CSV table of C-alpha atoms in Angstrom, one decimal:
chain,number,residue,atom,x,y,z
A,22,UNK,CA,53.5,-69.8,46.4
A,23,UNK,CA,54.0,-73.5,47.3
A,24,UNK,CA,56.7,-72.6,49.9
A,25,UNK,CA,54.7,-69.8,51.4
A,26,UNK,CA,51.6,-71.9,51.7
A,27,UNK,CA,53.6,-74.7,53.1
A,28,UNK,CA,54.1,-72.6,56.2
A,29,UNK,CA,50.3,-72.7,56.9
A,30,UNK,CA,49.7,-69.1,55.9
A,31,UNK,CA,46.8,-67.6,53.8
A,32,UNK,CA,48.3,-67.2,50.3
A,33,UNK,CA,46.7,-65.3,47.4
A,34,UNK,CA,48.3,-65.3,43.9
A,35,UNK,CA,47.3,-62.6,41.5
A,36,UNK,CA,47.9,-63.4,37.8
A,37,UNK,CA,47.3,-60.9,35.0
A,38,UNK,CA,46.8,-63.6,32.4
A,39,UNK,CA,43.9,-66.0,31.8
A,40,UNK,CA,46.1,-68.9,32.9
A,41,UNK,CA,49.2,-69.3,35.1
A,42,UNK,CA,52.6,-70.4,33.7
A,43,UNK,CA,52.3,-69.1,30.1
A,44,UNK,CA,56.0,-68.2,30.0
A,45,UNK,CA,57.0,-71.6,31.4
A,46,UNK,CA,55.1,-73.2,28.5
A,47,UNK,CA,57.4,-71.6,25.9
A,48,UNK,CA,60.7,-72.3,27.7
A,49,UNK,CA,63.1,-74.9,26.3
A,50,UNK,CA,61.2,-75.0,23.0
A,51,UNK,CA,58.2,-76.2,24.8
A,52,UNK,CA,60.1,-78.8,26.9
A,53,UNK,CA,61.0,-76.5,29.9
A,54,UNK,CA,64.7,-76.6,30.6
A,55,UNK,CA,64.1,-76.6,34.4
A,56,UNK,CA,67.7,-76.3,35.6
A,57,UNK,CA,71.3,-77.2,34.8
A,58,UNK,CA,73.6,-79.6,36.4
A,59,UNK,CA,76.5,-77.2,36.1
A,60,UNK,CA,74.9,-74.2,37.8
A,61,UNK,CA,77.2,-71.7,39.5
A,62,UNK,CA,77.6,-68.0,39.8
A,63,UNK,CA,80.0,-68.0,36.8
A,64,UNK,CA,76.9,-68.5,34.5
A,65,UNK,CA,75.2,-65.3,35.6
A,66,UNK,CA,75.6,-61.6,34.7
A,67,UNK,CA,75.1,-59.0,37.3
A,68,UNK,CA,76.9,-56.5,39.5
A,69,UNK,CA,77.1,-58.8,42.5
A,70,UNK,CA,78.1,-62.5,42.0
A,71,UNK,CA,78.1,-63.1,45.7
A,72,UNK,CA,74.3,-62.6,45.6
A,73,UNK,CA,73.9,-65.7,43.5
A,74,UNK,CA,76.2,-67.8,45.7
A,75,UNK,CA,74.4,-66.6,48.9
A,76,UNK,CA,71.0,-67.4,47.3
A,77,UNK,CA,72.0,-70.9,46.1
A,78,UNK,CA,73.4,-71.8,49.5
A,79,UNK,CA,69.9,-71.5,50.8
A,80,UNK,CA,68.1,-73.2,47.9
A,81,UNK,CA,70.2,-74.7,45.2
A,82,UNK,CA,70.2,-77.3,42.5
A,83,UNK,CA,69.8,-80.2,44.8
A,84,UNK,CA,66.8,-78.6,46.5
A,85,UNK,CA,65.2,-77.9,43.2
A,86,UNK,CA,65.6,-81.5,42.0
A,87,UNK,CA,64.2,-82.7,45.3
A,88,UNK,CA,61.2,-80.4,45.2
A,89,UNK,CA,60.2,-81.3,41.7
A,90,UNK,CA,60.6,-85.1,42.4
A,91,UNK,CA,58.5,-84.7,45.5
A,92,UNK,CA,55.6,-83.3,43.5
A,93,UNK,CA,55.8,-86.0,40.8
A,94,UNK,CA,58.2,-84.4,38.3
A,95,UNK,CA,61.3,-86.4,38.0
A,96,UNK,CA,64.0,-84.8,35.8
A,97,UNK,CA,66.1,-86.2,33.0
A,98,UNK,CA,69.5,-84.9,31.9
A,99,UNK,CA,70.6,-84.0,28.4
A,100,UNK,CA,73.6,-82.4,26.7
A,101,UNK,CA,75.6,-79.8,28.6
A,102,UNK,CA,73.9,-80.7,31.9
A,103,UNK,CA,70.4,-79.4,30.9
A,104,UNK,CA,67.7,-80.8,33.1
A,105,UNK,CA,64.1,-81.3,31.8
A,106,UNK,CA,61.0,-83.0,33.1
A,107,UNK,CA,61.1,-86.7,32.2
A,108,UNK,CA,58.0,-86.1,30.1
A,109,UNK,CA,59.9,-83.5,28.0
A,110,UNK,CA,56.8,-81.3,28.1
A,111,UNK,CA,56.6,-77.9,29.7
A,112,UNK,CA,52.9,-78.4,30.1
A,113,UNK,CA,53.6,-81.1,32.6
A,114,UNK,CA,55.5,-78.6,34.8
A,115,UNK,CA,52.6,-76.1,34.6
A,116,UNK,CA,49.9,-78.6,35.3
A,117,UNK,CA,51.6,-80.2,38.3
A,118,UNK,CA,52.6,-76.9,39.8
A,119,UNK,CA,49.0,-75.7,39.3
A,120,UNK,CA,47.8,-78.8,41.1
A,121,UNK,CA,50.3,-78.4,43.9
A,122,UNK,CA,49.4,-74.8,44.7
A,123,UNK,CA,45.7,-75.8,44.7
A,124,UNK,CA,46.5,-78.7,47.0
A,125,UNK,CA,48.3,-76.4,49.4
A,126,UNK,CA,45.4,-74.0,49.6
A,127,UNK,CA,46.7,-71.2,47.5
A,128,UNK,CA,43.9,-68.9,46.2
A,129,UNK,CA,44.5,-68.0,42.6
A,130,UNK,CA,42.9,-65.0,41.1
A,131,UNK,CA,43.3,-64.8,37.3
A,132,UNK,CA,43.0,-61.8,35.0
A,133,UNK,CA,43.9,-59.4,37.9
A,134,UNK,CA,46.4,-56.7,36.8
A,135,UNK,CA,47.9,-55.0,39.8
A,136,UNK,CA,47.8,-51.2,39.5
A,137,UNK,CA,49.3,-50.2,42.8
A,138,UNK,CA,50.7,-51.6,46.0
A,139,UNK,CA,51.0,-49.2,48.9
A,140,UNK,CA,52.4,-49.7,52.4
A,141,UNK,CA,49.7,-49.2,55.0
A,142,UNK,CA,51.1,-49.3,58.5
A,143,UNK,CA,52.6,-52.8,59.0
A,144,UNK,CA,50.8,-54.2,56.0
A,145,UNK,CA,50.2,-53.5,52.3
A,146,UNK,CA,47.2,-52.4,50.3
A,147,UNK,CA,47.0,-54.1,46.9
A,148,UNK,CA,44.8,-52.4,44.3
A,149,UNK,CA,43.9,-54.1,41.0
A,150,UNK,CA,43.0,-52.5,37.7
A,151,UNK,CA,39.4,-53.6,38.4
A,152,UNK,CA,39.3,-51.3,41.5
A,153,UNK,CA,39.6,-54.2,44.0
A,154,UNK,CA,41.5,-53.5,47.2
A,155,UNK,CA,43.1,-56.2,49.3
A,156,UNK,CA,45.2,-55.9,52.5
A,157,UNK,CA,48.2,-58.3,53.1
A,158,UNK,CA,50.9,-58.6,55.7
A,159,UNK,CA,53.6,-59.1,53.1
A,160,UNK,CA,54.0,-59.1,49.3
A,161,UNK,CA,56.2,-60.9,46.8
A,162,UNK,CA,56.7,-59.4,43.4
A,163,UNK,CA,57.3,-62.3,41.0
A,164,UNK,CA,56.0,-60.6,37.9
A,165,UNK,CA,58.9,-61.6,35.6
A,166,UNK,CA,60.5,-59.4,33.0
A,167,UNK,CA,59.4,-57.6,29.8
A,168,UNK,CA,60.8,-60.4,27.6
A,169,UNK,CA,58.4,-62.3,25.4
A,170,UNK,CA,55.3,-60.1,25.6
A,171,UNK,CA,53.2,-62.7,23.6
A,172,UNK,CA,53.6,-65.0,26.7
A,173,UNK,CA,52.8,-62.2,29.1
A,174,UNK,CA,56.0,-60.3,29.5
A,175,UNK,CA,55.5,-56.7,30.6
A,176,UNK,CA,57.1,-53.8,32.5
A,177,UNK,CA,54.5,-54.0,35.3
A,178,UNK,CA,56.9,-55.5,37.9
A,179,UNK,CA,59.5,-52.8,37.3
A,180,UNK,CA,56.9,-50.1,37.7
A,181,UNK,CA,55.8,-51.5,41.0
A,182,UNK,CA,59.4,-51.8,42.3
A,183,UNK,CA,60.2,-48.3,41.2
A,184,UNK,CA,57.1,-47.0,43.1
A,185,UNK,CA,58.7,-48.5,46.3
A,186,UNK,CA,61.9,-46.5,45.6
A,187,UNK,CA,63.9,-49.3,44.1
A,188,UNK,CA,66.6,-48.7,41.5
A,189,UNK,CA,65.8,-50.3,38.2
A,190,UNK,CA,68.4,-50.7,35.5
A,191,UNK,CA,66.7,-50.2,32.2
A,192,UNK,CA,66.0,-53.7,30.8
A,193,UNK,CA,67.3,-54.8,27.4
A,194,UNK,CA,66.7,-58.1,25.4
A,195,UNK,CA,69.1,-61.0,26.1
A,196,UNK,CA,69.3,-64.5,24.7
A,197,UNK,CA,67.8,-63.8,21.3
A,198,UNK,CA,68.8,-64.0,17.5
A,199,UNK,CA,71.1,-61.4,16.1
A,200,UNK,CA,70.7,-59.1,13.1
A,201,UNK,CA,73.6,-59.1,10.7
A,202,UNK,CA,73.1,-56.6,7.8
A,203,UNK,CA,75.7,-58.3,5.5
A,204,UNK,CA,73.4,-59.3,2.6
A,205,UNK,CA,75.6,-62.0,1.2
A,206,UNK,CA,75.4,-63.8,4.5
A,207,UNK,CA,71.6,-64.1,4.1
A,208,UNK,CA,72.2,-66.5,1.3
A,209,UNK,CA,73.1,-69.0,3.9
A,210,UNK,CA,69.5,-69.0,5.3
A,211,UNK,CA,68.6,-72.3,6.7
A,212,UNK,CA,72.2,-73.7,7.0
A,213,UNK,CA,73.1,-75.1,10.4
A,214,UNK,CA,76.8,-75.4,11.3
A,215,UNK,CA,78.9,-76.1,14.4
A,216,UNK,CA,81.0,-73.0,14.9
A,217,UNK,CA,83.1,-71.1,17.4
A,218,UNK,CA,81.7,-67.6,17.9
A,219,UNK,CA,82.9,-64.6,19.8
A,220,UNK,CA,81.6,-61.1,20.7
A,221,UNK,CA,84.7,-58.9,20.6
A,222,UNK,CA,84.7,-55.4,22.1
A,223,UNK,CA,87.7,-53.0,21.8
A,224,UNK,CA,89.9,-56.0,21.0
A,225,UNK,CA,88.8,-58.1,23.9
A,226,UNK,CA,86.5,-61.1,24.0
A,227,UNK,CA,83.3,-60.1,25.8
A,228,UNK,CA,81.5,-63.4,25.3
A,229,UNK,CA,82.2,-66.6,23.4
A,230,UNK,CA,80.6,-70.0,22.7
A,231,UNK,CA,80.9,-73.0,20.5
A,232,UNK,CA,78.0,-75.0,19.1
A,233,UNK,CA,75.3,-74.9,16.5
A,234,UNK,CA,74.8,-71.7,14.5
A,235,UNK,CA,71.7,-71.2,12.3
A,236,UNK,CA,72.0,-68.8,9.5
A,237,UNK,CA,68.8,-66.8,8.9
A,238,UNK,CA,67.3,-64.4,6.4
A,239,UNK,CA,68.3,-61.5,8.8
A,240,UNK,CA,71.5,-62.8,10.4
A,241,UNK,CA,72.3,-65.6,12.8
A,242,UNK,CA,70.4,-67.7,15.5
A,243,UNK,CA,70.9,-71.0,17.2
A,244,UNK,CA,72.4,-71.8,20.6
A,245,UNK,CA,75.9,-70.4,19.8
A,246,UNK,CA,74.4,-67.0,18.7
A,247,UNK,CA,72.1,-66.8,21.7
A,248,UNK,CA,75.0,-67.3,24.0
A,249,UNK,CA,76.8,-64.2,22.9
A,250,UNK,CA,73.7,-62.1,22.2
A,251,UNK,CA,73.6,-60.4,25.6
A,252,UNK,CA,77.1,-59.0,25.1
A,253,UNK,CA,76.3,-57.8,21.6
A,254,UNK,CA,73.1,-56.1,22.7
A,255,UNK,CA,74.3,-54.4,25.9
A,256,UNK,CA,73.5,-50.7,25.5
A,257,UNK,CA,75.8,-49.8,28.3
A,258,UNK,CA,78.9,-50.9,26.5
A,259,UNK,CA,80.7,-50.1,23.2
A,260,UNK,CA,79.5,-52.0,20.2
A,261,UNK,CA,80.9,-55.5,19.6
A,262,UNK,CA,82.0,-57.2,16.5
A,263,UNK,CA,81.0,-60.8,15.9
A,264,UNK,CA,83.8,-63.3,15.0
A,265,UNK,CA,82.9,-66.7,13.6
A,266,UNK,CA,85.3,-69.7,13.5
A,267,UNK,CA,84.0,-72.0,10.8
A,268,UNK,CA,86.4,-74.7,11.8
A,269,UNK,CA,86.7,-74.5,15.6
A,270,UNK,CA,88.2,-77.9,16.0
A,271,UNK,CA,91.1,-77.2,13.7
A,272,UNK,CA,94.1,-74.9,14.3
A,273,UNK,CA,95.1,-72.5,11.6
A,274,UNK,CA,97.9,-74.8,10.6
A,275,UNK,CA,95.6,-77.8,10.5
A,276,UNK,CA,93.1,-75.9,8.4
A,277,UNK,CA,96.0,-74.9,6.0
A,278,UNK,CA,97.0,-78.5,5.6
A,279,UNK,CA,93.4,-79.5,4.9
A,280,UNK,CA,93.0,-76.8,2.2
A,281,UNK,CA,96.3,-77.8,0.6
A,282,UNK,CA,95.1,-81.3,0.3
A,283,UNK,CA,91.8,-80.2,-1.1
A,284,UNK,CA,93.6,-78.1,-3.7
A,285,UNK,CA,95.9,-80.7,-5.1
A,286,UNK,CA,93.6,-80.9,-8.2
A,287,UNK,CA,94.1,-77.5,-9.6
A,288,UNK,CA,91.5,-77.9,-12.3
A,289,UNK,CA,88.6,-77.8,-9.8
A,290,UNK,CA,86.8,-74.6,-9.1
A,291,UNK,CA,87.2,-73.2,-5.6
A,292,UNK,CA,83.6,-73.9,-4.7
A,293,UNK,CA,83.9,-77.5,-6.0
A,294,UNK,CA,87.0,-78.0,-4.0
A,295,UNK,CA,85.2,-77.1,-0.8
A,296,UNK,CA,81.9,-79.1,-1.1
A,297,UNK,CA,83.4,-82.0,0.9
A,298,UNK,CA,84.0,-79.9,4.0
A,299,UNK,CA,81.4,-77.1,3.8
A,300,UNK,CA,77.6,-77.5,3.8
A,301,UNK,CA,74.9,-76.3,1.4
A,302,UNK,CA,75.8,-73.1,-0.3
A,303,UNK,CA,78.7,-72.3,2.0
A,304,UNK,CA,81.3,-73.3,-0.6
A,305,UNK,CA,79.9,-70.5,-2.8
A,306,UNK,CA,79.2,-67.9,-0.1
A,307,UNK,CA,82.4,-68.1,2.1
A,308,UNK,CA,84.8,-67.3,-0.8
A,309,UNK,CA,82.6,-64.4,-1.8
A,310,UNK,CA,82.8,-63.0,1.7
A,311,UNK,CA,86.6,-63.3,1.4
A,312,UNK,CA,86.4,-61.3,-1.9
A,313,UNK,CA,87.3,-64.3,-4.1
A,314,UNK,CA,85.3,-65.7,-7.1
A,315,UNK,CA,84.1,-69.2,-6.1
A,316,UNK,CA,84.2,-70.1,-9.8
A,317,UNK,CA,87.9,-69.5,-10.0
A,318,UNK,CA,90.2,-72.5,-10.7
A,319,UNK,CA,92.2,-73.6,-7.8
A,320,UNK,CA,95.4,-73.4,-9.8
A,321,UNK,CA,94.7,-69.7,-10.4
A,322,UNK,CA,94.4,-68.7,-6.8
A,323,UNK,CA,97.2,-66.4,-5.6
A,324,UNK,CA,99.0,-67.0,-2.3
A,325,UNK,CA,97.3,-63.9,-0.9
A,326,UNK,CA,93.8,-65.3,-1.8
A,327,UNK,CA,94.5,-68.6,-0.2
A,328,UNK,CA,95.7,-66.9,2.9
A,329,UNK,CA,92.6,-64.6,3.0
A,330,UNK,CA,90.2,-67.5,2.6
A,331,UNK,CA,91.8,-69.4,5.5
A,332,UNK,CA,91.7,-66.2,7.6
A,333,UNK,CA,88.0,-65.7,6.9
A,334,UNK,CA,87.3,-69.4,7.8
A,335,UNK,CA,89.0,-69.0,11.1
A,336,UNK,CA,87.8,-65.5,11.9
A,337,UNK,CA,84.8,-64.3,9.9
A,338,UNK,CA,84.2,-60.8,11.2
A,339,UNK,CA,80.6,-59.4,11.1
A,340,UNK,CA,79.1,-56.1,12.1
A,341,UNK,CA,75.9,-56.7,14.1
A,342,UNK,CA,72.8,-54.8,13.1
A,343,UNK,CA,70.1,-53.2,15.2
A,344,UNK,CA,69.1,-55.4,18.2
A,345,UNK,CA,65.9,-57.5,17.7
A,346,UNK,CA,63.2,-56.7,20.2
A,347,UNK,CA,61.8,-58.2,23.4
A,348,UNK,CA,59.3,-60.3,21.4
A,349,UNK,CA,62.1,-62.7,20.5
A,350,UNK,CA,64.0,-62.5,23.7
A,351,UNK,CA,64.1,-65.5,26.1
A,352,UNK,CA,65.0,-63.2,29.0
A,353,UNK,CA,65.6,-59.6,29.7
A,354,UNK,CA,68.8,-58.3,31.3
A,355,UNK,CA,68.6,-55.4,33.7
A,356,UNK,CA,66.0,-54.9,36.5
A,357,UNK,CA,66.0,-54.2,40.3
A,358,UNK,CA,69.5,-53.6,41.8
A,359,UNK,CA,70.3,-56.8,43.8
A,360,UNK,CA,72.2,-54.7,46.3
A,361,UNK,CA,68.8,-53.5,47.5
A,362,UNK,CA,67.6,-57.1,48.2
A,363,UNK,CA,68.7,-59.5,51.0
A,364,UNK,CA,69.5,-62.9,49.3
A,365,UNK,CA,68.8,-64.7,52.6
A,366,UNK,CA,65.1,-63.8,52.4
A,367,UNK,CA,64.7,-62.0,49.0
A,368,UNK,CA,63.3,-59.1,51.1
A,369,UNK,CA,63.7,-55.5,50.1
A,370,UNK,CA,66.3,-53.6,52.1
A,371,UNK,CA,64.1,-50.5,51.6
A,372,UNK,CA,60.6,-51.8,52.5
A,373,UNK,CA,60.1,-54.4,55.2
A,374,UNK,CA,57.7,-57.2,54.1
A,375,UNK,CA,58.3,-56.6,50.4
A,376,UNK,CA,60.1,-59.4,48.5
A,377,UNK,CA,61.3,-59.3,44.9
A,378,UNK,CA,62.3,-62.4,42.9
A,379,UNK,CA,63.3,-63.9,39.6
A,380,UNK,CA,63.7,-62.0,36.4
A,381,UNK,CA,62.6,-58.7,38.0
A,382,UNK,CA,66.1,-58.5,39.4
A,383,UNK,CA,69.2,-57.3,37.7
A,384,UNK,CA,70.7,-60.8,37.5
A,385,UNK,CA,70.4,-62.9,34.3
A,386,UNK,CA,71.9,-66.2,33.3
A,387,UNK,CA,73.1,-67.7,30.1
A,388,UNK,CA,70.9,-70.1,28.1
A,389,UNK,CA,70.5,-73.6,29.4
A,390,UNK,CA,68.2,-73.6,32.4
A,391,UNK,CA,70.1,-71.1,34.5
A,392,UNK,CA,67.4,-68.4,34.5
A,393,UNK,CA,64.7,-70.8,35.6
A,394,UNK,CA,67.0,-72.1,38.4
A,395,UNK,CA,67.4,-68.5,39.6
A,396,UNK,CA,63.6,-68.1,39.5
A,397,UNK,CA,63.0,-71.4,41.5
A,398,UNK,CA,65.6,-70.5,44.1
A,399,UNK,CA,64.6,-66.9,44.6
A,400,UNK,CA,60.9,-67.8,44.7
A,401,UNK,CA,61.4,-70.6,47.2
A,402,UNK,CA,63.6,-68.5,49.5
A,403,UNK,CA,61.1,-65.7,49.5
A,404,UNK,CA,58.2,-68.0,50.1
A,405,UNK,CA,59.9,-69.7,53.1
A,406,UNK,CA,60.8,-66.3,54.5
A,407,UNK,CA,57.5,-64.6,54.6
A,408,UNK,CA,53.8,-64.9,55.2
A,409,UNK,CA,51.1,-64.0,52.7
A,410,UNK,CA,52.1,-64.2,49.0
A,411,UNK,CA,51.2,-62.0,46.1
A,412,UNK,CA,52.3,-62.3,42.5
A,413,UNK,CA,51.6,-59.9,39.7
């Protein structure tokens, strides 16, 4: 809206919610991870990586930083290149963007659900659920995805795009915790541990990450789990297995040497021998997953049991359960086929004057600010390319 209004055009923004920016408020755990210093097409999933490169060549990371600084939102960088507002508050982003669109003369109409948009000659008729009708020269669909319904996520944008003849890949939840039905794993609830983690499909790594893993009452969460969740949940692919490396910074040989040193005192129980290197109840649970009694004396462990325990520590295999729903998803994968959109303008290749942006498109990034960067870039390019703006 800011970029469209900046061209001196009449701009009207329709918002279904009572307030704008509800989804932004919940991003980055309430701090709003605006972008990432390491942004590139490699961090996105979709059928056309050239689309991302083309888009970012028109409005990229530098442009994003410059824009936010120009409206009074300097950014600060944290671990792994994550960029946040210096205030570390998502509310700052919403308030300043709200002020900026007002300053630029954007008319905001709240609690307006769009029922239909129909081409009418060289313009569009926009009809709300309240039976209002409005005519505009051009339209931008920036309705977001169906992820996080409590913050306003819905399928409205997909339905509007389909009505124009666009191909929409059925969305599925991405970047969310994972269900693991192995009950003994649930005993680790509340334990946080730095792990390596992979999603393995048909013997090949579909996704991998290393970082903090949070064990929960239903499975696993935390940044590392979120990073592989898209691959695990993809309904268009064969099911993955989850493989956890409990000691990612040690090779198998180094882990073997560590365990040998821990087991020099054969009178200790297995769980007692591990409390110096594993956290919480892990010394009790990990052996049980390997099929070994944690109360067994170290001197009574067979070579096969020692080998099995080391193998589980370096490659704990888990079967994922049923995917958790959109309520817990940070983003949704799927959406409008990007081959039907011109990345130079975000204009539909099917309907002149119609622009589609952000999470409505079948292009989603990994966790860490990449999805918001795509939203800023696509929104800015669309705004600069057209006249009157509309958001549902």
